[in-house]
Structures are given as structure tokens and as C-alpha cells.
Short mmCIF file of C-alpha atoms in Angstrom, two decimals:
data_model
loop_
_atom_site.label_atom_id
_atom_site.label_comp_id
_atom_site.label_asym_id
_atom_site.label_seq_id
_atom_site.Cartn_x
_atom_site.Cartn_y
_atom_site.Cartn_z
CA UNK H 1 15.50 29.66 -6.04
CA UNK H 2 12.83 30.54 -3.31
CA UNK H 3 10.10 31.91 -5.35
CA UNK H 4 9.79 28.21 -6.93
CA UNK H 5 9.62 26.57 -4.16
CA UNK H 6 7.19 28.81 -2.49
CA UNK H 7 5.11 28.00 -5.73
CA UNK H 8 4.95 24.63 -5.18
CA UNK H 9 4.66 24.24 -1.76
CA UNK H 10 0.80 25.15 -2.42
CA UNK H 11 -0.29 23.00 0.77
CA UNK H 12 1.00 25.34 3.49
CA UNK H 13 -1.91 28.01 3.07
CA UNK H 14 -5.88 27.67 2.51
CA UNK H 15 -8.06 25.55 4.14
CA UNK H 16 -7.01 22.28 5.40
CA UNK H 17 -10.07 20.71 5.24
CA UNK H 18 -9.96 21.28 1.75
CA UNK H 19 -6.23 20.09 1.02
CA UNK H 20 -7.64 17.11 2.30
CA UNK H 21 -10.22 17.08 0.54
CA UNK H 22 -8.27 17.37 -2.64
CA UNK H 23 -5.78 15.14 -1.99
CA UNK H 24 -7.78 12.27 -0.89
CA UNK H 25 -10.22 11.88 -3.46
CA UNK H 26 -8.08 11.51 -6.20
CA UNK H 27 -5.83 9.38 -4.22
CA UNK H 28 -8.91 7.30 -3.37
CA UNK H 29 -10.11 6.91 -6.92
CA UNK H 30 -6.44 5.90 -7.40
CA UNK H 31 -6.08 3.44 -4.98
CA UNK H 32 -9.61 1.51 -5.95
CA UNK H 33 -8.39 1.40 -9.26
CA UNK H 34 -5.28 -0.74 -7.83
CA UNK H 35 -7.64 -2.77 -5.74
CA UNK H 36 -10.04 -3.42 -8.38
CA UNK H 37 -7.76 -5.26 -9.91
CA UNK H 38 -7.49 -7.80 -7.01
CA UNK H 39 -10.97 -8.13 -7.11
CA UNK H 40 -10.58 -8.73 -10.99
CA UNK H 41 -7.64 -11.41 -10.73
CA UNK H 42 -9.87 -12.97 -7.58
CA UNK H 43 -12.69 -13.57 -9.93
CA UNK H 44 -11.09 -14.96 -13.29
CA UNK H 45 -8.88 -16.69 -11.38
CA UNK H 46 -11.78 -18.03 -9.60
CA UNK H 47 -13.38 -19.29 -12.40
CA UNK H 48 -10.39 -21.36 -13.19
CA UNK H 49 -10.95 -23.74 -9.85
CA UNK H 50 -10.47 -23.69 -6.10
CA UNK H 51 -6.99 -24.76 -6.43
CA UNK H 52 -5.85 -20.91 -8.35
CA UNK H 53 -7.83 -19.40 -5.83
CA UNK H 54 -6.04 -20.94 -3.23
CA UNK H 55 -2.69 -20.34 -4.92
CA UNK H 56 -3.42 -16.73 -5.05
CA UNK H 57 -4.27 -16.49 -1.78
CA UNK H 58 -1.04 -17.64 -1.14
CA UNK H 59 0.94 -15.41 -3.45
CA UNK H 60 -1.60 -12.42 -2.25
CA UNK H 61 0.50 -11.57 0.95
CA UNK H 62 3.65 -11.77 -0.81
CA UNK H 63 2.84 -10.06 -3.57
CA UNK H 64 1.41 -7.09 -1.03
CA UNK H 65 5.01 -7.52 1.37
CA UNK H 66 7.23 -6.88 -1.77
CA UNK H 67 5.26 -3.94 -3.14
CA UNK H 68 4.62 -2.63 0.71
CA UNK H 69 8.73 -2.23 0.57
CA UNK H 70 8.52 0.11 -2.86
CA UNK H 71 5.87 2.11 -1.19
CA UNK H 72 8.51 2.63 2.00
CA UNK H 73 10.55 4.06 -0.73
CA UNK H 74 7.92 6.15 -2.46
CA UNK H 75 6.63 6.79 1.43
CA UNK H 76 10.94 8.07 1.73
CA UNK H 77 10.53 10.28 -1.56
CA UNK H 78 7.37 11.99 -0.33
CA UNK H 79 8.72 13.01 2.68
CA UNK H 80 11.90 14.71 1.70
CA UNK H 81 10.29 16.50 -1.31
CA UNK H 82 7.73 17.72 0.69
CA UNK H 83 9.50 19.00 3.75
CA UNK H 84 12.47 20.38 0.98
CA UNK H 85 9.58 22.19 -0.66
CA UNK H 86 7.97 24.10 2.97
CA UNK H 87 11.28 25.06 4.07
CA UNK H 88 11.26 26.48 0.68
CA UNK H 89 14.62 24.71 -0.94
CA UNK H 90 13.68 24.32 -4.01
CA UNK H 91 17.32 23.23 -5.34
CA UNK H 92 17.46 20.58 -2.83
CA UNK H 93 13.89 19.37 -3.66
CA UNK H 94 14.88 19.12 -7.41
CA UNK H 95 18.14 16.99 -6.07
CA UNK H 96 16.01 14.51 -4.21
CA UNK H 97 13.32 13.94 -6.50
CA UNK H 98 15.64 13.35 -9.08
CA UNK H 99 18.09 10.98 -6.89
CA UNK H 100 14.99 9.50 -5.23
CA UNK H 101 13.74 7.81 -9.18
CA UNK H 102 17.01 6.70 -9.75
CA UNK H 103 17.24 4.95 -6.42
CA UNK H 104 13.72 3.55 -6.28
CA UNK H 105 14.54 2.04 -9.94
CA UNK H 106 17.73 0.63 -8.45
CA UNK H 107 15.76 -1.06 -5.45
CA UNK H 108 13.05 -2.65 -7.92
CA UNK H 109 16.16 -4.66 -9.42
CA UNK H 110 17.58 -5.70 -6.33
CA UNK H 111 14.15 -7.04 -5.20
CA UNK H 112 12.86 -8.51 -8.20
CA UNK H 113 16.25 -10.79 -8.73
CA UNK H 114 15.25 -11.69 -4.81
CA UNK H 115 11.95 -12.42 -5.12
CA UNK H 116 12.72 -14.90 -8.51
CA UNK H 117 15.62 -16.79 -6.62
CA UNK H 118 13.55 -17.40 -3.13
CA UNK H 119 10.12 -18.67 -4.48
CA UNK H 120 10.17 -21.88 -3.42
CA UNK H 121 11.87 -21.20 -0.34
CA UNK H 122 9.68 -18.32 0.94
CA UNK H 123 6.56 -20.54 -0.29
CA UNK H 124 7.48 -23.50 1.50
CA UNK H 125 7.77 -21.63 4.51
CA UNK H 126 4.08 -20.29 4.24
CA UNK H 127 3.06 -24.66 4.15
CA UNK H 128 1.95 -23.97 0.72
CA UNK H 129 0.81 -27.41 -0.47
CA UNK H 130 3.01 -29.04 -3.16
CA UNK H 131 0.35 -29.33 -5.91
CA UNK H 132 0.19 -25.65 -5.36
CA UNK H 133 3.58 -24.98 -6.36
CA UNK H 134 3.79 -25.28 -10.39
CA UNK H 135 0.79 -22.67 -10.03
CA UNK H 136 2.42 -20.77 -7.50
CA UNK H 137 6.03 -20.79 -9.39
CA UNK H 138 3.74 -19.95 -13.00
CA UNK H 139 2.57 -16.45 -11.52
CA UNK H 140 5.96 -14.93 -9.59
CA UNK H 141 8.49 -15.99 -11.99
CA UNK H 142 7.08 -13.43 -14.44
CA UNK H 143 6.03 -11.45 -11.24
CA UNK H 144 9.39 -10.76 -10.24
CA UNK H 145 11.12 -10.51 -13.54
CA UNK H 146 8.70 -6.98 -13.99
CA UNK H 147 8.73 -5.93 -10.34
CA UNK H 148 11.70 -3.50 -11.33
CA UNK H 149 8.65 -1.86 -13.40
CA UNK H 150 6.89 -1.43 -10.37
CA UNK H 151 9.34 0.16 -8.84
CA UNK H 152 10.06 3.23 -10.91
CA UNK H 153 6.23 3.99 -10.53
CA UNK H 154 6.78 4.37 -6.58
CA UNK H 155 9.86 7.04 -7.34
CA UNK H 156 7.87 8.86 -9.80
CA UNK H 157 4.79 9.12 -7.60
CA UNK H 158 6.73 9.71 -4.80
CA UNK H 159 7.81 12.68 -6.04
CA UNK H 160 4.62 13.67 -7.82
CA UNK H 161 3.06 13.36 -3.83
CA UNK H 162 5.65 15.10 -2.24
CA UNK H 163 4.49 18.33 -4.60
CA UNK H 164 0.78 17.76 -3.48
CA UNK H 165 -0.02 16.56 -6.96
CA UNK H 166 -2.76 14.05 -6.26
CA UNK H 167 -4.42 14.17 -9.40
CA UNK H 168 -1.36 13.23 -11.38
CA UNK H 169 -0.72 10.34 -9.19
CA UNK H 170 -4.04 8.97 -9.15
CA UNK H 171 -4.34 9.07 -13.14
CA UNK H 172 -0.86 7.15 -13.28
CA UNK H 173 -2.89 4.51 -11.05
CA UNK H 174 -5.86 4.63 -13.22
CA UNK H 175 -3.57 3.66 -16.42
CA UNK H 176 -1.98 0.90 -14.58
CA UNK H 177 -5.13 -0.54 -13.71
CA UNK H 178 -6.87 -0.18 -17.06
CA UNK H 179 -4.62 -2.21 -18.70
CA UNK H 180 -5.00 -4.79 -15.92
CA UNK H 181 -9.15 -4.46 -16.82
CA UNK H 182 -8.68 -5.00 -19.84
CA UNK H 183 -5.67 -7.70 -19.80
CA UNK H 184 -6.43 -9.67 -17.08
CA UNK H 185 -10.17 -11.84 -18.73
CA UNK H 186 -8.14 -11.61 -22.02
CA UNK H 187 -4.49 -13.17 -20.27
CA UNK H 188 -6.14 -15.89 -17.53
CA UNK H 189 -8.95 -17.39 -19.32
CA UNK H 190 -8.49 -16.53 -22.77
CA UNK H 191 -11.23 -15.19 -25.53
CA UNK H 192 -13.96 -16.94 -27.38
CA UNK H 193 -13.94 -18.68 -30.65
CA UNK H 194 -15.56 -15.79 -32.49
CA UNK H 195 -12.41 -13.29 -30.96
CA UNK H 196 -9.85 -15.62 -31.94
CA UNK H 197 -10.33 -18.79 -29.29
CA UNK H 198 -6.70 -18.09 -27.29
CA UNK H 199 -6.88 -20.26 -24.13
CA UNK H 200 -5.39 -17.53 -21.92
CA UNK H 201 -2.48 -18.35 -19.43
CA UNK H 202 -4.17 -19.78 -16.22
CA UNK H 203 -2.93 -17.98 -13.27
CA UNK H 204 0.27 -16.80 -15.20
CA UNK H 205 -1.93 -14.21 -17.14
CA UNK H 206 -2.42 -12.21 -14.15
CA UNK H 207 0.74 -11.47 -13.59
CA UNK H 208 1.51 -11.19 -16.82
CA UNK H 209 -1.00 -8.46 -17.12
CA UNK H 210 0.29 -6.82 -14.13
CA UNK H 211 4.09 -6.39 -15.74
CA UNK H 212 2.42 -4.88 -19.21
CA UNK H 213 0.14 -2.52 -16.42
CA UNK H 214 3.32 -1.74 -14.55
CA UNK H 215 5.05 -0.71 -18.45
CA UNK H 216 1.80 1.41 -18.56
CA UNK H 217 2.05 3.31 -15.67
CA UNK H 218 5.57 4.18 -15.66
CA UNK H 219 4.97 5.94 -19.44
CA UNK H 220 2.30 7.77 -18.13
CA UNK H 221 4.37 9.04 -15.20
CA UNK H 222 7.23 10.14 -17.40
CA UNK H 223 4.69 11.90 -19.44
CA UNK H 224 2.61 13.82 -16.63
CA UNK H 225 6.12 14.47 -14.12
CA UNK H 226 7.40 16.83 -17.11
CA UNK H 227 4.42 19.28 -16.32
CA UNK H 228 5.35 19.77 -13.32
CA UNK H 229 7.99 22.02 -10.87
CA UNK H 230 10.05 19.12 -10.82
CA UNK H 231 10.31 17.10 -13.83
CA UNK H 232 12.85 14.50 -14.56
CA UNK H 233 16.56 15.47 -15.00
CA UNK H 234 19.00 13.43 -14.24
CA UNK H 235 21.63 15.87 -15.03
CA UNK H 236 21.40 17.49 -11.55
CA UNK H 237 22.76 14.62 -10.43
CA UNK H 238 25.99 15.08 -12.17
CA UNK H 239 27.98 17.76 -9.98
CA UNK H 240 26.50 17.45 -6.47
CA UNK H 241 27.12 14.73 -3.79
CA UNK H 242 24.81 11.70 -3.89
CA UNK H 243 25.16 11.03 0.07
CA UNK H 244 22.93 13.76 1.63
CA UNK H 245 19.67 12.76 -0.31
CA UNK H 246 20.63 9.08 -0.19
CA UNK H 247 20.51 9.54 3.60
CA UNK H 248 17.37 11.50 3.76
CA UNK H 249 15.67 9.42 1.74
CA UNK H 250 16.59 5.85 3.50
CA UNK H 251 16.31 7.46 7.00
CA UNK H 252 12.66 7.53 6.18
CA UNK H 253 12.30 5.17 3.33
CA UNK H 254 14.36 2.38 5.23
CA UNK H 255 12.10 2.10 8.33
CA UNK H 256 8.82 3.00 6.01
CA UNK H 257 9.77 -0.35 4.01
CA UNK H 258 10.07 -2.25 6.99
CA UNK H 259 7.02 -0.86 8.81
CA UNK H 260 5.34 -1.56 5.49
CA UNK H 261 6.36 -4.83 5.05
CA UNK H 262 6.09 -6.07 8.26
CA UNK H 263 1.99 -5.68 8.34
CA UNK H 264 1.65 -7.83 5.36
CA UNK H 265 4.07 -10.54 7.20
CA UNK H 266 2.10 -10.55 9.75
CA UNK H 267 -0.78 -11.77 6.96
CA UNK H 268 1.41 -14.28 5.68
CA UNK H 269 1.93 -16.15 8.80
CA UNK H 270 -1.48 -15.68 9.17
CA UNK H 271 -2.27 -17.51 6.05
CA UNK H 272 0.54 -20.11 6.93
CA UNK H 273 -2.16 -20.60 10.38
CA UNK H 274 -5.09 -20.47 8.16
CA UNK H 275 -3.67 -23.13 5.97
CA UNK H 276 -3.98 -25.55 8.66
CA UNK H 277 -7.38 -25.07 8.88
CA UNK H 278 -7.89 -26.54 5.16
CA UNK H 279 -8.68 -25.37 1.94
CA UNK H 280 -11.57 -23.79 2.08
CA UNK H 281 -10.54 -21.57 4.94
CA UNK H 282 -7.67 -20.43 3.17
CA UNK H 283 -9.86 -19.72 -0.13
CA UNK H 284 -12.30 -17.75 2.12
CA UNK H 285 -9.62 -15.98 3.78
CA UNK H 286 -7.99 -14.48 0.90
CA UNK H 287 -10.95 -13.58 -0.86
CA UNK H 288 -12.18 -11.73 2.11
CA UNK H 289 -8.87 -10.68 2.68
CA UNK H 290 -9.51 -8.83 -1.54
CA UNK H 291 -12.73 -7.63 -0.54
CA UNK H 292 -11.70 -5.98 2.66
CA UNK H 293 -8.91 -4.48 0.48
CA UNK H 294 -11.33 -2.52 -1.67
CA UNK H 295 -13.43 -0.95 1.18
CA UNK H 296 -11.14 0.48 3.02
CA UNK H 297 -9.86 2.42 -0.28
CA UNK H 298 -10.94 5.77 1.46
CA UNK H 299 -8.62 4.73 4.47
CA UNK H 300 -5.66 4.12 2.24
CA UNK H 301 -6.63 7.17 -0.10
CA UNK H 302 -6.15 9.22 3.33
CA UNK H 303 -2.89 7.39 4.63
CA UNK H 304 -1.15 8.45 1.13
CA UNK H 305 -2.59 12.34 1.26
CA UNK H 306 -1.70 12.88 4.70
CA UNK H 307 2.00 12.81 4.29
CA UNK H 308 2.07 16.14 1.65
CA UNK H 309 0.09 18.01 3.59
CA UNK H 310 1.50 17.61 7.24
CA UNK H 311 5.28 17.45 5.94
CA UNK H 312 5.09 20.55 4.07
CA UNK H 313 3.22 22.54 7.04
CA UNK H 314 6.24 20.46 8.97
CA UNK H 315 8.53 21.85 6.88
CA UNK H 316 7.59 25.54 7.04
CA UNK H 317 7.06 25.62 10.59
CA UNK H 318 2.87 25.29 10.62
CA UNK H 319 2.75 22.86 13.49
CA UNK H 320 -0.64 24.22 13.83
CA UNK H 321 -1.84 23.13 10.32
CA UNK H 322 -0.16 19.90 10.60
CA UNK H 323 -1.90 19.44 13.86
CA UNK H 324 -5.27 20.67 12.19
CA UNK H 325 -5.20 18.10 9.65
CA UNK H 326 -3.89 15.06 11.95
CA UNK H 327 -7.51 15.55 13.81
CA UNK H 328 -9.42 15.93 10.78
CA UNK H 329 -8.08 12.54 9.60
CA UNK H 330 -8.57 10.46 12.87
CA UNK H 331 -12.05 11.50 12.97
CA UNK H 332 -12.58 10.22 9.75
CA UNK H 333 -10.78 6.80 10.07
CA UNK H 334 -13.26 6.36 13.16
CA UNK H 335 -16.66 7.04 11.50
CA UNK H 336 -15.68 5.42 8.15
CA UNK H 337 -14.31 2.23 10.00
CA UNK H 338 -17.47 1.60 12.04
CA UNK H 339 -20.05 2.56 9.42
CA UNK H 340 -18.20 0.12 6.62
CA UNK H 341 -17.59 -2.76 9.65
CA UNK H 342 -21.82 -2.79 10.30
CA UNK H 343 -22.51 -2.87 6.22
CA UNK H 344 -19.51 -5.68 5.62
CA UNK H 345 -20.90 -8.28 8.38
CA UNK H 346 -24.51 -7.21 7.16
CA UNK H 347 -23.50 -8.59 3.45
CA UNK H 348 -20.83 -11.03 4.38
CA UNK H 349 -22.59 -14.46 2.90
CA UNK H 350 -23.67 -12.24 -0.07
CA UNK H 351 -20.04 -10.75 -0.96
CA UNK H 352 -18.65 -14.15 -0.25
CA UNK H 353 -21.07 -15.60 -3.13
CA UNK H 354 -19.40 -13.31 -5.74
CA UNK H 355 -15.81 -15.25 -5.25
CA UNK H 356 -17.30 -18.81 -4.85
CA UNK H 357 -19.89 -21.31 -4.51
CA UNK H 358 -18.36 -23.60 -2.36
CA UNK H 359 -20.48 -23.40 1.06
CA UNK H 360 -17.31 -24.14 3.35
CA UNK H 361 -15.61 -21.31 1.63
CA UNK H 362 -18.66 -18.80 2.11
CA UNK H 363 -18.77 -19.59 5.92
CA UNK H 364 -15.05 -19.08 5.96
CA UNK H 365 -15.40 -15.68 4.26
CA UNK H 366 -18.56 -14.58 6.61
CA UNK H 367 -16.99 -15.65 9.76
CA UNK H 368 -13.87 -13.86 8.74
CA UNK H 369 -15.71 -10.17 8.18
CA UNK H 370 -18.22 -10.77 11.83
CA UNK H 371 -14.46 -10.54 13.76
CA UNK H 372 -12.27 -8.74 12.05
CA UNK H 373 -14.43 -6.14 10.53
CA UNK H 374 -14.65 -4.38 14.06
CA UNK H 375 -11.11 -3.12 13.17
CA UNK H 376 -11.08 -0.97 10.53
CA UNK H 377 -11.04 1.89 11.69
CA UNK H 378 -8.47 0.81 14.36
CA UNK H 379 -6.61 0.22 10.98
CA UNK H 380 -7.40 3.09 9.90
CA UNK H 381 -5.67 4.89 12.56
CA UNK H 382 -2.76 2.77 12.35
CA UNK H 383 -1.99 3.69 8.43
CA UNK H 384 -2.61 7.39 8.74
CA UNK H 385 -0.84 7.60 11.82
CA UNK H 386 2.28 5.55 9.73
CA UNK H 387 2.07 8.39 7.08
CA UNK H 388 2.16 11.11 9.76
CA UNK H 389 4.66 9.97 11.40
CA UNK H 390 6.74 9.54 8.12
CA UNK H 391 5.92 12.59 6.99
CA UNK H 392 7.95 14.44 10.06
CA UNK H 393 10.92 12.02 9.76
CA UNK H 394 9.60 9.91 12.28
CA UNK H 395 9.57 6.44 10.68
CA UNK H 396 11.28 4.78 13.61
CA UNK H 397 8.55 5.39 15.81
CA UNK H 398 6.10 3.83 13.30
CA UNK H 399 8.56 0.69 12.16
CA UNK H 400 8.56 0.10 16.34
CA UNK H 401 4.81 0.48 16.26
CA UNK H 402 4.35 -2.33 13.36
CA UNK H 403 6.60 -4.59 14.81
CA UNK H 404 5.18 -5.03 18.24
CA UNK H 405 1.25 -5.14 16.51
CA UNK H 406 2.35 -8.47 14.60
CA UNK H 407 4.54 -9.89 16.58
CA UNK H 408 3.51 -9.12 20.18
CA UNK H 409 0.39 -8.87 19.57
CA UNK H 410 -1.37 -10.57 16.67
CA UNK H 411 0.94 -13.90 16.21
CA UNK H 412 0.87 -14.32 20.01
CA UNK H 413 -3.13 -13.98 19.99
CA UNK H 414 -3.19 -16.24 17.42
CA UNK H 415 -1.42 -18.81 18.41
CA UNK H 416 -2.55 -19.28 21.75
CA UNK H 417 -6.26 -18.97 20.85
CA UNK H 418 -5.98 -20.91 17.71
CA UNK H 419 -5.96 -24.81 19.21
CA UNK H 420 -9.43 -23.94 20.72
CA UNK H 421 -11.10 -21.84 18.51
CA UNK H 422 -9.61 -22.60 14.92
CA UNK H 423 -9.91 -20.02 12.27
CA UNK H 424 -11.71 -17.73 14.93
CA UNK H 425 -8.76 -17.18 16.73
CA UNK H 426 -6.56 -15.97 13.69
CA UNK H 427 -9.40 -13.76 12.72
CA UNK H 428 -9.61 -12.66 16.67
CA UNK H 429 -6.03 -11.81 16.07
CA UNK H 430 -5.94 -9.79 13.09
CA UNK H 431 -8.77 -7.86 15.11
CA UNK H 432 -6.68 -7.31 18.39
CA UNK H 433 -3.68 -6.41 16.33
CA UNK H 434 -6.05 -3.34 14.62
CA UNK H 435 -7.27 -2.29 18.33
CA UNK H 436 -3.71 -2.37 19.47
CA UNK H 437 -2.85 -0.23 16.20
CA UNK H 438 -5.28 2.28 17.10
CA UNK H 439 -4.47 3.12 20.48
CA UNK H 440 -0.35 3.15 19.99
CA UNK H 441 -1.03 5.53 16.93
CA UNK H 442 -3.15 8.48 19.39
CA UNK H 443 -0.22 7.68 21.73
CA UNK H 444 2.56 8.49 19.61
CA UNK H 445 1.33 10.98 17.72
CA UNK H 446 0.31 13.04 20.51
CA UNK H 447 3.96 12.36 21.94
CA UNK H 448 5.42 13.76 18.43
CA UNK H 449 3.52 16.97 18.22
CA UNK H 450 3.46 17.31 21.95
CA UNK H 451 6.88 18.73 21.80
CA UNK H 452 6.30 21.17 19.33
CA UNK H 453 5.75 24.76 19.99
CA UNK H 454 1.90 25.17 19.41
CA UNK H 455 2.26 28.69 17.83
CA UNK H 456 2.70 28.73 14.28
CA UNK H 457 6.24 30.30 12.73
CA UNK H 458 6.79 33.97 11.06
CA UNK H 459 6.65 33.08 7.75
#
């Protein structure tokens, strides 16, 4: 079953530029088209009052923790498939793929049913006003009940990933987010008298848009999987043991999700700070917080390709090509970081305009991008060096890295500064937290590849 697998493994020879390349740019178009749809929700939700804005700013970091822990699991998927595929089993890449949708289905249950039973609870912690609440409770309870949904869409691109398949993935992202397009004015604020006159939802519309997007995109991924080396069948699950690619896949998946997760935390209790501040600084907050989302697309586009190419040069023994394409993508995070940073504080009172008119929000939202745009590439480094380091079944190292940048480094910066210099300080934080990522990321991954042989293996 070698000649397969060889096949498939296409990213272990030809140019690694170009892999990346390849892989980036349709993960890039994919990932706008998911954070276009923030920007979407920010604006007709906008247009329904402060208060919704607010309320999604508060439901923004949750919503981003609980799908950060389904992309630990697709981050799990990746990895196995794609080292499976370089060492050129394709048997036990058809095993894992398989188990790996099944398992990432199962985990969508378990944390939907969570995530309905501990709204109030995890709101309430986050000082999430009480006349923010029935909007709060109106956009997760139908949140959660789809998240399962969202779910099966992280197995199947997982595995579509893991087999270098960008374009698939991305157009599984594009259908998700054109039904959002299209949903989302229709679902919040409802249609005109000459289409009908429905009032819409409110704040509820979003998310019920988002389910019906999340129905969307797992059709189209059980429609483009079956073209490839690896499509769906669950019947090779039938007469093998379940325990070997249950452990591969939470060995990475398991510290992925947490290293995932623990980033957008880390924005929660920021908000939680920010709410303290009033309002307005938590409307300008999150709305930056949407914008900043959509320009570092690139960035993310990057952190998701990365983890095909290096595992399957990891897997067949390239270190070289692994470490080829690990300095190809730092040197972009840098230049794209500092070159979006200048143009972001340029604009900042302009982009703010587009979410709101209020003037205390606007200075919110400008003050926010002066500080913490400086750190974008520094974040940059961070999430490509987390999908390196997954990629070579080294998620520890990258769940130990995300846990001391929140919580001994931003929270700490935060709340020390924050009783002198208010909303400053938690933006100050956010931007020593991205420095801090940065610099651990060259660290580590140096470490990693530093004890590998530097000459290739006899293929």
C-alpha cells in the first residue's frame, strides 16, 4: 500500500516556496471568508444598538475559545495524516482519517451539551452586565445546540489538510461563509416590506445563521473528501484497534486544544478587565478585536499550511525541507506584521467609524490598534510556530508556550498596569504577551530542529 501513499504525500518534493505558496493562498481566501463573517455579524448587529454590540463582544471570545478546541482536534488530525502519509503508511493514514471524523464528531457533542448548560455561569464570570444576559442567553443557546455541526467540519478538514489539499478546504470555508452572507442581514434584522417585511431575530439570527452555515459546510466536505486518496469509510474501522489512532491523535490534538483555547482565555479575561472600563471600551474593544481578526488572515492562512508541509517532510525524513519552509514562514510573519501594524494605526479612527458612531467607542477602538498593533507579527510567529510545532508531535512544547504568554505574562501586565493607565494597560498587555510569543517561538523551534540530523534521509 506504498505506492498510494507516496501519491499523496505530494508535499515532500518540488519547491517549497511554492508548497507554500499553494497552500496558503487558498487557506487564506478560506480563512477571510470565516472572518468576514465577524465583520458581517459586527455590523448588523451593530445596527441593532450598542447594547448587541456589546453582547457580542462578550460572546466573541467564547465563541473563538470553544471553536479554538475543535481546531486542536482538526490541528491532531492534520498531524497524524500527514506524518502517516511521508513515512509512506498509507493503511494507517486511511485508519486515522477515518477514526479522526468520528472522534472530532464525538467531541462537538460533548462540547456543545457544555457550552448550553454553563452559559450563565461562564458569562457571569466574564462581569457581563445583567441586562446583557437575555441577549447573551438568545445567541448561545442555539449556538451550542449546532456546535456538534461545527465540529465534524474540523475532522473533515483535518484530514483534507493533512493530504495537502488546500483548495478543498478552503472551498468548504467559502460555503460555510456564504450562507452566513447571505443569512446573516436576512436572520438579525429582517427584510423589507416589499421582500416579505420578517423582523429578523435580533442577535439570535446570527447564530442561527451560523448553525445552517455549519449544515453547509459539512455537505460540502462529504462531497469534496470522496475525491480524494482518503475518502470517508467508516468500515475500516470495523476490524482494527481504535487505541493507537485515538492516542496519536489526542497526544497532539489534546495539548493543540488547550494551547488553542488558552489564547482566546486570555481575551476573555481581558474583556472581563475591559468591562470595567465601561461600555464603550468594551464595544470598541471587540470591534477592533473583529477587525484585527480579518487582517491578519494571511497570518492564520500560513499557521494552517505550515503543518502539511513540515509534517510530511517530518515524516519522510526531510528535516532539511521542513527546516526550509520554517524560515520562509518567519520571514513572512515579520514583514507582513509590521507593514499591516503602520496601515492599521494610520486608519484606526476611520475603521472604527464603520462599526459605530459613538465617539467614546471610536477612541476606544483607535487607542486599541496604536498599542497593540505593534504585535502582529510577534503573533504571527507565535501561531506558525504553534502549527510547527504540532506538526512534529510537539504540542507540549507549544501548550507550555501559550500558557505562560497569558498567564505570566499578559494577565500579570495587565493587572498591574491597569489601575494607572486604564484600558492602555490591557491593550499594553495583549502587546507584551505577542512580543513574548515571538521570541519563545525562535527559541523553541530552533531547540526542536536543533536536534535533528541536518542531512536529509535516503529516500
Amino acid at each position: 500500500m506504498n505506492a498510494p501513499a507516496l501519491s499523496s504525500a505530494r508535499l515532500v518534493s518540488g519547491s517549497i516556496p511554492g508548497h507554500l505558496v499553494s497552500q496558503t493562498l487558498p487557506a487564506v481566501i478560506g480563512v477571510a471568508a470565516i472572518m468576514s463573517i465577524g465583520i458581517v455579524d459586527a455590523y448588523f448587529i451593530g445596527q441593532l444598538g450598542s447594547a448587541p454590540l456589546a453582547a457580542i463582544s462578550f460572546i466573541f471570545p467564547v465563541a473563538v475559545a470553544s471553536t479554538s478546541l475543535g481546531v486542536g482536534v482538526m490541528v491532531g488530525i492534520n498531524s497524524v495524516v500527514a506524518r502517516a502519509l511521508g513515512e509512506g503508511d498509507f493503511e494507517k493514514a486511511a485508519r486515522r482519517a477515518n477514526f479522526g471524523i468520528v472522534f472530532a464528531a464525538a467531541c462537538g457533542l460533548l462540547m456543545g451539551l457544555a457550552l448550553w448548560l454553563l452559559i450563565d455561569p461562564i458569562f457571569t464570570a466574564m462581569n457581563a452586565p445583567a441586562h446583557l444576559m437575555p441577549l447573551i442567553r438568545a445567541y448561545m443557546a442555539p449556538y451550542a445546540s449546532g456546535f456538534p455541526l461545527s465540529l465534524a467540519i474540523m475532522g473533515f478538514n483535518g484530514v483534507l489538510r493533512g493530504q495537502g489539499e488546500a483548495k478543498r478546504t478552503s472551498t468548504v470555508s467559502i460555503a460555510y461563509a456564504a450562507a452566513n452572507w447571505v443569512l446573516n442581514p436576512i436572520l438579525i434584522t429582517g427584510t423589507p416590506d416589499v421582500l416579505g417585511g420578517f423582523e429578523g431575530f435580533g442577535i439570535a439570527g446570527s447564530a442561527y445563521a451560523t448553525v445552517i452555515g455549519w449544515g453547509v459546510g459539512v455537505a460540502m466536505a462529504l462531497w469534496l473528501l470522496r475525491g480524494t486518496a482518503l475518502p470517508l469509510n467508516l468500515g475500516l474501522l470495523r476490524n482494527c484497534s481504535l487505541i493507537d489512532p485515538a492516542k496519536a491523535i489526542i497526544r497532539v490534538g489534546l495539548p493543540a486544544a488547550f494551547s488553542n483555547a488558552i489564547n482566546p482565555l486570555g481575551l476573555a479575561v481581558l474583556t472581563s478587565l475591559v468591562a470595567l472600563e465601561g461600555q464603550a471600551a468594551v464595544a470598541g474593544f471587540g470591534a477592533a478585536g473583529r477587525l484585527q481578526s480579518f487582517v491578519i488572515v494571511p497570518l492564520l492562512g500560513l499557521s494552517g499550511a505550515i503543518g502539511a508541509i513540515v509534517g510530511q517532510n517530518w515524516g519522510a525524513g526531510r528535516i532539511d525541507r521542513a527546516r526550509e519552509a520554517v524560515l520562509y514562514a518567519g520571514g513572512f510573519c515579520v514583514v507582513w506584521g509590521l507593514l499591516v501594524a503602520v496601515g492599521m494605526i494610520a486608519a484606526g479612527e476611520s475603521f472604527a467609524r464603520i462599526f459605530s458612531d459613538n465617539p467614546a467607542v471610536i477612541a476606544e477602538f483607535a487607542l486599541y490598534l496604536k498599542i497593540a498593533a505593534w504585535g502582529y507579527a510577534g503573533f504571527g510567529l507565535l501561531i506558525v510556530g504553534n502549527g510547527i510545532m504540532n506538526a512534529v508531535d510537539k504540542a507540549g512544547f507549544a501548550l507550555a508556550q501559550s500558557v505562560a504568554r497569558v498567564f505570566v505574562v499578559m494577565l500579570p501586565v495587565a493587572l498591574v498596569l491597569r489601575p494607572g493607565m486604564g484600558s492602555a494597560a490591557i491593550y499594553s498587555a495583549e502587546l507584551a504577551a505577542n512580543l513574548f510569543g515571538a521570541v519563545s517561538t525562535v527559541v523553541l523551534v530552533r531547540y526542536i530542529f536543533g536536534r535533528q540530523p541536518p542531512v536529509p534521509a535516503a529516500r
